[in-house]
mmCIF file of N, CA and C in Angstrom:
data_model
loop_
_atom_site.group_PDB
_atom_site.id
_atom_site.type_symbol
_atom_site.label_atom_id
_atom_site.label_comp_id
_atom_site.label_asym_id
_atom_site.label_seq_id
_atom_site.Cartn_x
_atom_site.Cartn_y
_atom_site.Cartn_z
ATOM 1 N N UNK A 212 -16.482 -5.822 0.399
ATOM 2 C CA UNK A 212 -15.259 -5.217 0.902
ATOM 3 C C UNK A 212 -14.075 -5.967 0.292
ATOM 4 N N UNK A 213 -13.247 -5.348 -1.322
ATOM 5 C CA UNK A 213 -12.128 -6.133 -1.159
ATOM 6 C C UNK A 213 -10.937 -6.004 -0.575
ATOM 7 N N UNK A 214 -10.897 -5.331 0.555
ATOM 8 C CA UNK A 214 -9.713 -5.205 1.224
ATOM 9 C C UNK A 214 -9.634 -7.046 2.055
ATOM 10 N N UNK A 215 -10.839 -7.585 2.523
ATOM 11 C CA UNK A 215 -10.602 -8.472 2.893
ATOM 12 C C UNK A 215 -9.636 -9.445 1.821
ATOM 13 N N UNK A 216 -10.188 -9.888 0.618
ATOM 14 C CA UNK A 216 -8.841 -10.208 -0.751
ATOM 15 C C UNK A 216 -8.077 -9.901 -0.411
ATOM 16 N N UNK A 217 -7.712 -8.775 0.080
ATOM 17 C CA UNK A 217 -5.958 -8.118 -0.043
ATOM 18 C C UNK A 217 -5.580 -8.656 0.492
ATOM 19 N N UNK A 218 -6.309 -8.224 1.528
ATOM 20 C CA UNK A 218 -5.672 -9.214 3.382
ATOM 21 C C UNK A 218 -4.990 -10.318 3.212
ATOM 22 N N UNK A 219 -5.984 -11.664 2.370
ATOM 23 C CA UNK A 219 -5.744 -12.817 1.850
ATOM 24 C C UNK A 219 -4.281 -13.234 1.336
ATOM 25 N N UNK A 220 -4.314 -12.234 0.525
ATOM 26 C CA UNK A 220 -3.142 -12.202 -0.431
ATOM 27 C C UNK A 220 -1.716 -11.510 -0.062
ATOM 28 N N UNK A 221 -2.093 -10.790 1.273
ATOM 29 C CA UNK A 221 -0.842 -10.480 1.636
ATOM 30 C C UNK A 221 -0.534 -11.845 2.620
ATOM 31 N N UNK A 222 -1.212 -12.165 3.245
ATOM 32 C CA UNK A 222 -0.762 -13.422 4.260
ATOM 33 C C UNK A 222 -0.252 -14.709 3.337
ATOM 34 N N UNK A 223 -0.838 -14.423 2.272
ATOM 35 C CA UNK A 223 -0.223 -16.166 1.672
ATOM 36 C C UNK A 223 1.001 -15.597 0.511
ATOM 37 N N UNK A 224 1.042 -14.404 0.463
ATOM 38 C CA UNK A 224 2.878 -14.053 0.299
ATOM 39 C C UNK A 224 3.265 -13.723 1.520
ATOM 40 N N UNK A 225 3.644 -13.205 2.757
ATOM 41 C CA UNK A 225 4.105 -13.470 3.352
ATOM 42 C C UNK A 225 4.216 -15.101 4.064
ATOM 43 N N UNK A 226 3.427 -15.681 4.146
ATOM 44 C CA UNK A 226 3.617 -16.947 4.528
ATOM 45 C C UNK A 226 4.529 -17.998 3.586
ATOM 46 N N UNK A 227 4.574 -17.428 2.265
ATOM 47 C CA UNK A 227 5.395 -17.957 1.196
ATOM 48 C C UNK A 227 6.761 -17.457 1.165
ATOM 49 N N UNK A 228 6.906 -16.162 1.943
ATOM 50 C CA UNK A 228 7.914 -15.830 2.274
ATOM 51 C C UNK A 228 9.169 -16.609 3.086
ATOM 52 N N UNK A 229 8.628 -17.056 4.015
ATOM 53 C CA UNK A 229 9.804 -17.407 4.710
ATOM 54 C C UNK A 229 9.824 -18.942 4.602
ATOM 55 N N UNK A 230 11.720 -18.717 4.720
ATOM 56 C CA UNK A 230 12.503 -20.073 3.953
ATOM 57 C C UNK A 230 11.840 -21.268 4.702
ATOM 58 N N UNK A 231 11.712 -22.101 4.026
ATOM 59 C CA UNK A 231 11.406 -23.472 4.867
ATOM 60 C C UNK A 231 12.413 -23.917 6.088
ATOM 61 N N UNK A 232 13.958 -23.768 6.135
ATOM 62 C CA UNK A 232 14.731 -23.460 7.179
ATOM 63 C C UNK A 232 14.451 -22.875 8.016
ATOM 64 N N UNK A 233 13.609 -21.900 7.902
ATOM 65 C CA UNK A 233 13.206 -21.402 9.445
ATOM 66 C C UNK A 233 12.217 -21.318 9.552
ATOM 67 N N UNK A 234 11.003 -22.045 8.947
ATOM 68 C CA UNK A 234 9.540 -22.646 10.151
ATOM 69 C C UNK A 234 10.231 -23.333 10.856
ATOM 70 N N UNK A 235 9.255 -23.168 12.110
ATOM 71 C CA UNK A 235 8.427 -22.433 12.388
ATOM 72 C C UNK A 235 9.087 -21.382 13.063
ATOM 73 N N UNK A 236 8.444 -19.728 12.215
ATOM 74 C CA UNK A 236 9.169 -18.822 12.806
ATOM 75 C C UNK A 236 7.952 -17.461 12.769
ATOM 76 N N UNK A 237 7.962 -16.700 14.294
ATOM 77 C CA UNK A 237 6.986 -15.931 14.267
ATOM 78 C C UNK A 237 7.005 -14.489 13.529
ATOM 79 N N UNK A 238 6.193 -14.129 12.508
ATOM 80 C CA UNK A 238 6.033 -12.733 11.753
ATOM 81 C C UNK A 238 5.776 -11.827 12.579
ATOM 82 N N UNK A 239 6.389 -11.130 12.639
ATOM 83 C CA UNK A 239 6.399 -9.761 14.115
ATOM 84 C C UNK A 239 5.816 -8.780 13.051
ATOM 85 N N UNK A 240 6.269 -8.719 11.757
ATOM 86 C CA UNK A 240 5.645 -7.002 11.405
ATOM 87 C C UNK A 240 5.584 -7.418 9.922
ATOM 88 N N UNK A 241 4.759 -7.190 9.132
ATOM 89 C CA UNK A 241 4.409 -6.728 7.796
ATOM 90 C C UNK A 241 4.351 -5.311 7.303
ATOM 91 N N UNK A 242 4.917 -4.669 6.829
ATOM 92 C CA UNK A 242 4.452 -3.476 6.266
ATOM 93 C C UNK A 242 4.712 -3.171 4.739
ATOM 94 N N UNK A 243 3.626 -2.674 4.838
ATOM 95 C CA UNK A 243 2.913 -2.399 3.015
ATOM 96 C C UNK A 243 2.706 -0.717 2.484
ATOM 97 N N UNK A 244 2.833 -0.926 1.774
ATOM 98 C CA UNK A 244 2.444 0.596 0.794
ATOM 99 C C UNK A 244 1.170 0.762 0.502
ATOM 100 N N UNK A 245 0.574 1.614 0.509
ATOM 101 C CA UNK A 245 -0.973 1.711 -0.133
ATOM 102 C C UNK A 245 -0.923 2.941 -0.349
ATOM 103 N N UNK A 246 -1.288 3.350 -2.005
ATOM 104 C CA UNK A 246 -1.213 4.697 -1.967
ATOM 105 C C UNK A 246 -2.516 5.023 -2.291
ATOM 106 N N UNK A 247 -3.122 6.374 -2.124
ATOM 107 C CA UNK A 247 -4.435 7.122 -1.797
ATOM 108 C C UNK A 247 -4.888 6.663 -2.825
ATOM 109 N N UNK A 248 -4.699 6.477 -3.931
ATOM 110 C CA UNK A 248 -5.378 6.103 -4.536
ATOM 111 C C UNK A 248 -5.939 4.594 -5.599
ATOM 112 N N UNK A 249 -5.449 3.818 -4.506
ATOM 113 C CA UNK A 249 -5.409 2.065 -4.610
ATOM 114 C C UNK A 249 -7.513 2.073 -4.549
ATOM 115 N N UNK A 250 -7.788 2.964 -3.548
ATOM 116 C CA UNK A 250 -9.156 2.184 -3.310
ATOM 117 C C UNK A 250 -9.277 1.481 -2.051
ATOM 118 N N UNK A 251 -8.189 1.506 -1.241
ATOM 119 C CA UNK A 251 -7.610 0.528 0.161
ATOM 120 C C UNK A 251 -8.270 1.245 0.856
ATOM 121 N N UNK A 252 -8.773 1.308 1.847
ATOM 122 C CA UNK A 252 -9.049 1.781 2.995
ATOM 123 C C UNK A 252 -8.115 1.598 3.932
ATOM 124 N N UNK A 253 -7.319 2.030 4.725
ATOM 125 C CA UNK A 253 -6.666 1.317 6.005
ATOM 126 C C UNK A 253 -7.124 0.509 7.030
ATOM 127 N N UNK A 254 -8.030 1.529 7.661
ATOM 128 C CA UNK A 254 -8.636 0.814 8.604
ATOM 129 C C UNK A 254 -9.107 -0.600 8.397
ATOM 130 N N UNK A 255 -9.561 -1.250 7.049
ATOM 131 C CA UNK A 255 -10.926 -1.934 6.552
ATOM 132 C C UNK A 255 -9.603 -3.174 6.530
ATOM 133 N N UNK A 256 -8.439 -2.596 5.994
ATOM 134 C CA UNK A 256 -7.176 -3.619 5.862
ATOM 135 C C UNK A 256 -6.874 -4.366 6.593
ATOM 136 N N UNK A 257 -6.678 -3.258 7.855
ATOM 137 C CA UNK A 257 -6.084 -4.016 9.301
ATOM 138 C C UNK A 257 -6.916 -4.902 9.623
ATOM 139 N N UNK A 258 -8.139 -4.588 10.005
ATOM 140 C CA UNK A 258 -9.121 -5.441 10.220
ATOM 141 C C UNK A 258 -9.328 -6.377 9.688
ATOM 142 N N UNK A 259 -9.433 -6.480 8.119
ATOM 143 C CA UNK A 259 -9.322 -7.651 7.574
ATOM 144 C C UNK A 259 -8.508 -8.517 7.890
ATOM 145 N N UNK A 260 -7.375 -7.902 7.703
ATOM 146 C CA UNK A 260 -5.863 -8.882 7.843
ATOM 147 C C UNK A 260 -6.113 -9.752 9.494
ATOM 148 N N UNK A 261 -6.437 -8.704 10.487
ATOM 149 C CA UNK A 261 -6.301 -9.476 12.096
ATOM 150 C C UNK A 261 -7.292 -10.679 11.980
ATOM 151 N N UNK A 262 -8.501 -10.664 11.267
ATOM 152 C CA UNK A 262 -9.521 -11.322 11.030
ATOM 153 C C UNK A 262 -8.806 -12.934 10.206
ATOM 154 N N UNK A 263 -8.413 -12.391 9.133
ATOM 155 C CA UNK A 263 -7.581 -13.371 7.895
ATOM 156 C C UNK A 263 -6.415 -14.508 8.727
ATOM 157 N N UNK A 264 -5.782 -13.802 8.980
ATOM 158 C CA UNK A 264 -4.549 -14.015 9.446
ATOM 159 C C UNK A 264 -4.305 -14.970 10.885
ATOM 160 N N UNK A 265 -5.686 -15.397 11.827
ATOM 161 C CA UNK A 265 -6.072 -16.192 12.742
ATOM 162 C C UNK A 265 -5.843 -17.214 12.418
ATOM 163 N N UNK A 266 -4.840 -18.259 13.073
ATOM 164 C CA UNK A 266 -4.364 -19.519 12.895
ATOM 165 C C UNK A 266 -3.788 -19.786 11.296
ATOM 166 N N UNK A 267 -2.907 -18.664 11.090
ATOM 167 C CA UNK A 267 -1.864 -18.671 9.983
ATOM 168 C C UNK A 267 -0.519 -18.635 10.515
ATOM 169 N N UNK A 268 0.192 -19.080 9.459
ATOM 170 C CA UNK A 268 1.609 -18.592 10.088
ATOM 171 C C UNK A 268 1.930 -16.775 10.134
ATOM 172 N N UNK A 269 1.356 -16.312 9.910
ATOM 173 C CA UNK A 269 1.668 -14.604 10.396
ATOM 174 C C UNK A 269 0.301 -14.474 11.292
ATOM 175 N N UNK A 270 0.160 -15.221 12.216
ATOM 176 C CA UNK A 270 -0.725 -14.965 12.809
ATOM 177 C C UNK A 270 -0.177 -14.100 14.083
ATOM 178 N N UNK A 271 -0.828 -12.902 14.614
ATOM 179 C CA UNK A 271 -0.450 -12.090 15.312
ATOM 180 C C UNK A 271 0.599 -10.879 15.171
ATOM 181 N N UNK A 272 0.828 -11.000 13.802
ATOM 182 C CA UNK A 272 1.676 -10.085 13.226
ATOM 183 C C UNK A 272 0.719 -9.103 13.046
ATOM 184 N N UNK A 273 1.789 -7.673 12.819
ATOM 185 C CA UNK A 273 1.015 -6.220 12.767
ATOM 186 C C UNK A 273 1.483 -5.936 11.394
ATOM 187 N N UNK A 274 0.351 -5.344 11.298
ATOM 188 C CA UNK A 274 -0.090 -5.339 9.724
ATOM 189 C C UNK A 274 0.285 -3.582 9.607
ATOM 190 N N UNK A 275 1.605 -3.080 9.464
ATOM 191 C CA UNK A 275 2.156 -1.534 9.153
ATOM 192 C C UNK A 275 1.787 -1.022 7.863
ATOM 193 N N UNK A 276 0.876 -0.030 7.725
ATOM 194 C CA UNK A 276 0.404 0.560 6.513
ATOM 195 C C UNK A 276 1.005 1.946 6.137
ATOM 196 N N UNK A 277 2.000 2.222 4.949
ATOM 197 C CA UNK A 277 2.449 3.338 4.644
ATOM 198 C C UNK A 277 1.541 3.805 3.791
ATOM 199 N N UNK A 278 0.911 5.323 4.003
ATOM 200 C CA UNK A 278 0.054 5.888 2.899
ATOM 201 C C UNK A 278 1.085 6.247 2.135
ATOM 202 N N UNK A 279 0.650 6.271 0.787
ATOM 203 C CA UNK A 279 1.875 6.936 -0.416
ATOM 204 C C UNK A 279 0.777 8.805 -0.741
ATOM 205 N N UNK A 280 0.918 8.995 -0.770
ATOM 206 C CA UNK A 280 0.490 10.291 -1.438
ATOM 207 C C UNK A 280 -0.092 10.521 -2.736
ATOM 208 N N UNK A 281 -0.504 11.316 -3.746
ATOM 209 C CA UNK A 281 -0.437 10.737 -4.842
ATOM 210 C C UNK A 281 0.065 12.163 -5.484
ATOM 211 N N UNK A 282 1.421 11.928 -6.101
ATOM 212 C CA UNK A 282 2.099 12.726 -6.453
ATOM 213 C C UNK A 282 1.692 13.107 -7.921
ATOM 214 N N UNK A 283 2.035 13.628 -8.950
ATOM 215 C CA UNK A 283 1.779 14.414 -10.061
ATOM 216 C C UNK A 283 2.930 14.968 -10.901
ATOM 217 N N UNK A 284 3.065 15.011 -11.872
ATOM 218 C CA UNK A 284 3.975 15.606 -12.725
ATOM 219 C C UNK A 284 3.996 16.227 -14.107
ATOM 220 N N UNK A 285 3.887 17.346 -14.003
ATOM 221 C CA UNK A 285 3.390 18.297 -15.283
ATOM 222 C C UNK A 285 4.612 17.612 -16.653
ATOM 223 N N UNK A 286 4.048 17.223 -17.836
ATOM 224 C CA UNK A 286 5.039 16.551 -18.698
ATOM 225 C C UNK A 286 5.931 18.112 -19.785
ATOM 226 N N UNK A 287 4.631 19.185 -19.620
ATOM 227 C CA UNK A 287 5.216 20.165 -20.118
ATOM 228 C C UNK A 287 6.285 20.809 -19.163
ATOM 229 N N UNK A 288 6.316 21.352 -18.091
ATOM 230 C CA UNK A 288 7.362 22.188 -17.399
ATOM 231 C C UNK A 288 7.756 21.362 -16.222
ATOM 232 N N UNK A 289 7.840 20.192 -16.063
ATOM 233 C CA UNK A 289 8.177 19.256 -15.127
ATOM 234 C C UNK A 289 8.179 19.417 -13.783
ATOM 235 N N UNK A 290 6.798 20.682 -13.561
ATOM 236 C CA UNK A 290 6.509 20.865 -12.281
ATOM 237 C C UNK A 290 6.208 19.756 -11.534
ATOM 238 N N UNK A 291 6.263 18.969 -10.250
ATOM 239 C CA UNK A 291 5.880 18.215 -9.126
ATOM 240 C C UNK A 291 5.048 18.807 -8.155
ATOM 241 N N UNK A 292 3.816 17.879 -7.788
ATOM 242 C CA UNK A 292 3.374 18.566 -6.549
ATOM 243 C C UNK A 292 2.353 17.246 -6.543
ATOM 244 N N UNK A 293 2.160 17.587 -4.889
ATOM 245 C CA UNK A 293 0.945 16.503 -4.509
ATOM 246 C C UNK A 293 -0.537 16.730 -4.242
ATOM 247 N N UNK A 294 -1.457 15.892 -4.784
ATOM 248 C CA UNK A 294 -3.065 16.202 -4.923
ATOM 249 C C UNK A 294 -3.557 15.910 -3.874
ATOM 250 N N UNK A 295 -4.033 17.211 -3.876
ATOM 251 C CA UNK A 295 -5.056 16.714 -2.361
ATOM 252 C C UNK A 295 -6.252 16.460 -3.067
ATOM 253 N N UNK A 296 -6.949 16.758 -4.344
ATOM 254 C CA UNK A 296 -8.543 16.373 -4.952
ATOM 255 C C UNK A 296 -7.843 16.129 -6.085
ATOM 256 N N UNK A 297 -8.691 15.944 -6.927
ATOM 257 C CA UNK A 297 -8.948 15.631 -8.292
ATOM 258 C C UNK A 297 -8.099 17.359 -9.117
ATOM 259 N N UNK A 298 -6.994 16.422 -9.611
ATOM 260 C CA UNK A 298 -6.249 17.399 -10.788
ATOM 261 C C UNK A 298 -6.355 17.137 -12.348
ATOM 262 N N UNK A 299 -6.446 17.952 -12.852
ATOM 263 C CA UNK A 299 -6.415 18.009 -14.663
ATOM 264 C C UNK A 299 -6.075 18.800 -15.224
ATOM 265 N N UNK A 300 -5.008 19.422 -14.722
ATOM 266 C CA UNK A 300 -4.194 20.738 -14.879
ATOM 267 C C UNK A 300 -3.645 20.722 -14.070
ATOM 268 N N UNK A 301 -2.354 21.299 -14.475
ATOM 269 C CA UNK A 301 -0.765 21.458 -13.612
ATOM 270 C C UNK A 301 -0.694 22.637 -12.962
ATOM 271 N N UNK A 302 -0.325 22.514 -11.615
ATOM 272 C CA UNK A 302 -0.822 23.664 -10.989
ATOM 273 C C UNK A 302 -0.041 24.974 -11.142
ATOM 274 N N UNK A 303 1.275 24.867 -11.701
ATOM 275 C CA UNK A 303 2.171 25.610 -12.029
ATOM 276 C C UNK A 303 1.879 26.518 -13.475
ATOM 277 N N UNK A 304 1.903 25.627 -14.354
ATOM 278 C CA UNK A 304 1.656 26.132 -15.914
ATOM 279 C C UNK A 304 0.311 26.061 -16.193
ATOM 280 N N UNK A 305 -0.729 25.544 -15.973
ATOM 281 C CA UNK A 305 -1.657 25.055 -16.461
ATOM 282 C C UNK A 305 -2.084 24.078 -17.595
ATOM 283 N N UNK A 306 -1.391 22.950 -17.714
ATOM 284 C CA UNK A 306 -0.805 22.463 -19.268
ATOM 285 C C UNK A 306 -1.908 21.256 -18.499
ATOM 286 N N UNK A 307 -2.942 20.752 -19.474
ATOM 287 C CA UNK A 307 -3.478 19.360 -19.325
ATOM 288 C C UNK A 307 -2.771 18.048 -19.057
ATOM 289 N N UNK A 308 -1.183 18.210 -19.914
ATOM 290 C CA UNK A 308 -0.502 16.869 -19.762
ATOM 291 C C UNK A 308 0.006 16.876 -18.515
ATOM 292 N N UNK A 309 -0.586 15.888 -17.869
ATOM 293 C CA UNK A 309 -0.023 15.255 -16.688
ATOM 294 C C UNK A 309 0.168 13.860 -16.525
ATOM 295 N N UNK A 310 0.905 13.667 -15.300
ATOM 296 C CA UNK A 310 1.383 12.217 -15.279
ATOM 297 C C UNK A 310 1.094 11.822 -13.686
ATOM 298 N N UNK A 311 0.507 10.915 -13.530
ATOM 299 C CA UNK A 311 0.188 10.341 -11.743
ATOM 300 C C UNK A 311 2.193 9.683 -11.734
ATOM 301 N N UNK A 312 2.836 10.233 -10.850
ATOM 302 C CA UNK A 312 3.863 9.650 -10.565
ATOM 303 C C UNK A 312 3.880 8.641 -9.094
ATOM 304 N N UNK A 313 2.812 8.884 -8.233
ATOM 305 C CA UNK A 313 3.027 7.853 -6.784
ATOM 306 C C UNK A 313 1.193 7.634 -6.843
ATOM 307 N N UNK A 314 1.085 6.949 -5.833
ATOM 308 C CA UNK A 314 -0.695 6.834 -5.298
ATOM 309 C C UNK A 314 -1.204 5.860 -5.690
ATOM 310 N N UNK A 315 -0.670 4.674 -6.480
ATOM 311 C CA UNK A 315 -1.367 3.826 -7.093
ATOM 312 C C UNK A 315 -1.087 2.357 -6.137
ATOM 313 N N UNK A 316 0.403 2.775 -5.511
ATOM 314 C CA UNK A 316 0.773 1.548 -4.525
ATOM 315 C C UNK A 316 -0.034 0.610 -4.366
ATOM 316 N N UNK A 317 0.120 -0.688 -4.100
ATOM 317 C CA UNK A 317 -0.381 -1.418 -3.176
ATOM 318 C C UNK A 317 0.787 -2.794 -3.553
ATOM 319 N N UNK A 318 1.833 -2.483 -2.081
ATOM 320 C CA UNK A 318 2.979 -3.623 -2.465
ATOM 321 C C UNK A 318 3.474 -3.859 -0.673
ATOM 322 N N UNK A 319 3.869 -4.976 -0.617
ATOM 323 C CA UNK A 319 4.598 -5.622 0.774
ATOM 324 C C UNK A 319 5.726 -4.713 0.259
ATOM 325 N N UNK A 320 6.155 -3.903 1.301
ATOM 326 C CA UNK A 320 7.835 -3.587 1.472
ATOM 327 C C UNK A 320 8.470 -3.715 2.449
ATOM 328 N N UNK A 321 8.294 -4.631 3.621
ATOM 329 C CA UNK A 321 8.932 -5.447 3.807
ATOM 330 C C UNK A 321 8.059 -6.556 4.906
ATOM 331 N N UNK A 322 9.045 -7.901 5.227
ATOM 332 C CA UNK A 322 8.563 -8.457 6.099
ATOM 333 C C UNK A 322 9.235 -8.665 7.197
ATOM 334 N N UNK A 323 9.029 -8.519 8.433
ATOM 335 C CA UNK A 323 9.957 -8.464 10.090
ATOM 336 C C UNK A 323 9.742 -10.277 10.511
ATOM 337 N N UNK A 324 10.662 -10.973 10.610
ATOM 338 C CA UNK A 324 10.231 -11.935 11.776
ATOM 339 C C UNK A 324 11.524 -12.157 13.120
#
């Protein structure tokens, strides 16, 4: 499971986050991006993270997960639209060239303390 990694790695940037001036100070909220098509699971995240995150400094913080979508963009007629399965053709024109424009996320956007 590498969501547990993630977990890891979000707690020791957020814990790197905050200024040395204000330890000791409690992390109320984390929230992150993950878009559909990172490979993230949510559920597997949270869990990890509540697991990870025991006797850290973001310990007891809530771990807020934004799904991103995974958006699309035809390069021939600059149609937009979002995939619900597997695309290889633009749903508008039918033109092969496409471009993944969102879904790949996986970033802290922001931290609450």
């Amino acid at each position: 499971m590498h969501e547990m990694g993630i977990a890891m790695q979000i707690i020791e940037i957020a814990a790197a986050s905050i200024p040395e001036a204000m330890k000791p100070v409690k992390v109320e909220k984390i929230h992150v991006n993950v878009g559909k098509l990172s490979a993230v699971i949510p559920d597997n995240l949270r869990f990890c993270f509540e697991v990870a995150s025991k006797g850290t400094e973001v310990d007891g913080a809530e771990l807020c997960i934004q799904e991103i979508p995974v958006v699309a963009r035809c390069n021939d007629c600059q149609f937009n639209w979002t995939l619900d399965g597997p695309a290889f053709r633009c749903t508008s024109c039918q033109s092969g060239n496409i471009q993944v424009l969102s879904g790949q996320e996986l970033d802290i956007a922001s931290i609450e303390v």
